[in-house]
Amino acid sequence: MSPGAPVVVFEGVRARDSAGEEGRPRGGLSGLSMALGPGVHAVLGAPEDGTLALAEVLAGRAAPLAGRALVAGRDPFRSAATRARIGVLAAAPELPDGASVAACMSVALRARGAPASGAAALLEPLGVAPLLARRRASLSFSEARAVELALALGVPRPLLLCLVEPFADVAVPSPEPVRERLRALAAASACVVLVTSSTVDASALADRIHVLDRGVVARTEPGAGERLAAAPGAAPPGAGRPEVELHVLVHERAPDAPGARALAAALASAPAVRAGAWEQGPVDASSMLRIRAADREAAALAILDAAAREDVTLIAISSPAPSMHDVRAATALHLGAARPHRPFGAPAVPGAAPRPGAPQGPFAVAAFDAPAPLGPAAPAGVPPAAPAGVPPAAPSDVAAGGRIGTDPPGANGSPLTAETGRHDGG
């Protein structure tokens, strides 16, 4: 393989996984084409999007139904030598036969031409060396995956590592040794593919994030993850970066002490804050503010300054990772903008006759629900949800939340109405 050449090449690959009940497929690939070079790549999606089908083809466990899949220029399904240089962590444990973990690992190591005595050296860096003395049948699901992960990370001269959810359902005490090993392998020219539905895992490690949507890569974003919840090109004109969200926990010290309401009022005029919402908690507990801003650092400084001026006690300021719901909604917006629309029933080829009886009018398909607006109003008589880790308050102790700042203009260009927080209808 020449320097700079892609490690993984997919050309019009169609495939189906076998992860459903009785071997039926849960998802598949529909004409996927992509090229991945050395580095850490995250394929973000759900099994229904074809993530498991992609993993099976990458690992050489299944052949494409159509198209071509190559690893270092060879078909991994047909080349045993190529499969020997691919580290695999499957969705379900697939340890070799053996009565004990030591026996299972011995089989795998001998197949690689490595001494069986190297098993402990693979388990120790992950903190799971005690598993070596266990019986294979005694391992839990996550413990068996931990052993498989150690074997995958120890593949000699790896070309590719294909890991399905390596940080979920894996009995490893800390993820950091895994991350360090993956970064080292990527730096040594291996292609590391993380197949995951976690935006947190994708953002924390990947150089590039590829969003898989119904069998094709719909978007590719930098690994920082800031754009995952925003459709490409969807930032307002003149904005240097996509909008970010901050969560602020405020301690409600006493009935007459400044709290979330005072902080929300102070931030309403802060230039760094675009919009926000707040939910009032009971006394001697915490309230939550959710802030939208163009710049995370500037917004955090504005929050700290306002808290100092108003004598508000802050518990924490955090920046939540986007959920898969956010990513799907943004991807739907991107696909809707990228795909040309035509009236329902209109011919696909210009100049052709329309379908007889086809109704006229705009043709639009909502692929996903829109993301929930920031600070949704609770139904009448239902108190807002308490922040994570805070016990829910009694209905009589919770005041109505509110919104600060202004939202971006609506679809028709008019500004959306914003309210300030208020207590008891005041």
Coordinates of N, CA and C in Angstrom, one line a residue, residues 99-101 131 133-141 143-144:
A99 N -12.3 -23.8 27.1 CA -12.9 -23.9 28.4 C -12.7 -22.7 29.3
S100 N -11.5 -22.1 29.1 CA -11.1 -20.9 29.9 C -10.8 -19.7 29.0
V101 N -10.7 -18.5 29.7 CA -10.3 -17.4 28.9 C -8.9 -17.5 28.4
L131 N -9.3 -11.5 34.4 CA -10.2 -12.3 33.6 C -9.5 -13.6 33.0
A133 N -7.9 -15.9 34.3 CA -8.1 -17.2 35.1 C -9.5 -17.6 35.1
R134 N -10.4 -16.9 34.5 CA -11.8 -17.3 34.6 C -12.2 -18.3 33.6
R135 N -13.3 -19.0 33.9 CA -13.9 -19.9 32.9 C -14.6 -19.1 31.8
R136 N -14.6 -19.5 30.6 CA -15.3 -18.8 29.5 C -16.8 -18.7 29.8
A137 N -17.4 -19.7 30.3 CA -18.8 -19.7 30.5 C -19.2 -18.8 31.6
S138 N -18.3 -18.4 32.5 CA -18.6 -17.5 33.6 C -18.6 -16.0 33.3
L139 N -18.1 -15.7 32.1 CA -18.0 -14.3 31.7 C -19.3 -13.7 31.4
S140 N -19.5 -12.5 31.9 CA -20.7 -11.7 31.5 C -20.5 -11.2 30.1
F141 N -21.6 -10.6 29.5 CA -21.6 -10.1 28.2 C -20.5 -9.0 28.1
E143 N -17.8 -8.6 30.0 CA -16.5 -9.1 30.3 C -16.0 -9.8 29.0
A144 N -16.8 -10.6 28.3 CA -16.4 -11.2 27.1 C -16.0 -10.2 26.1

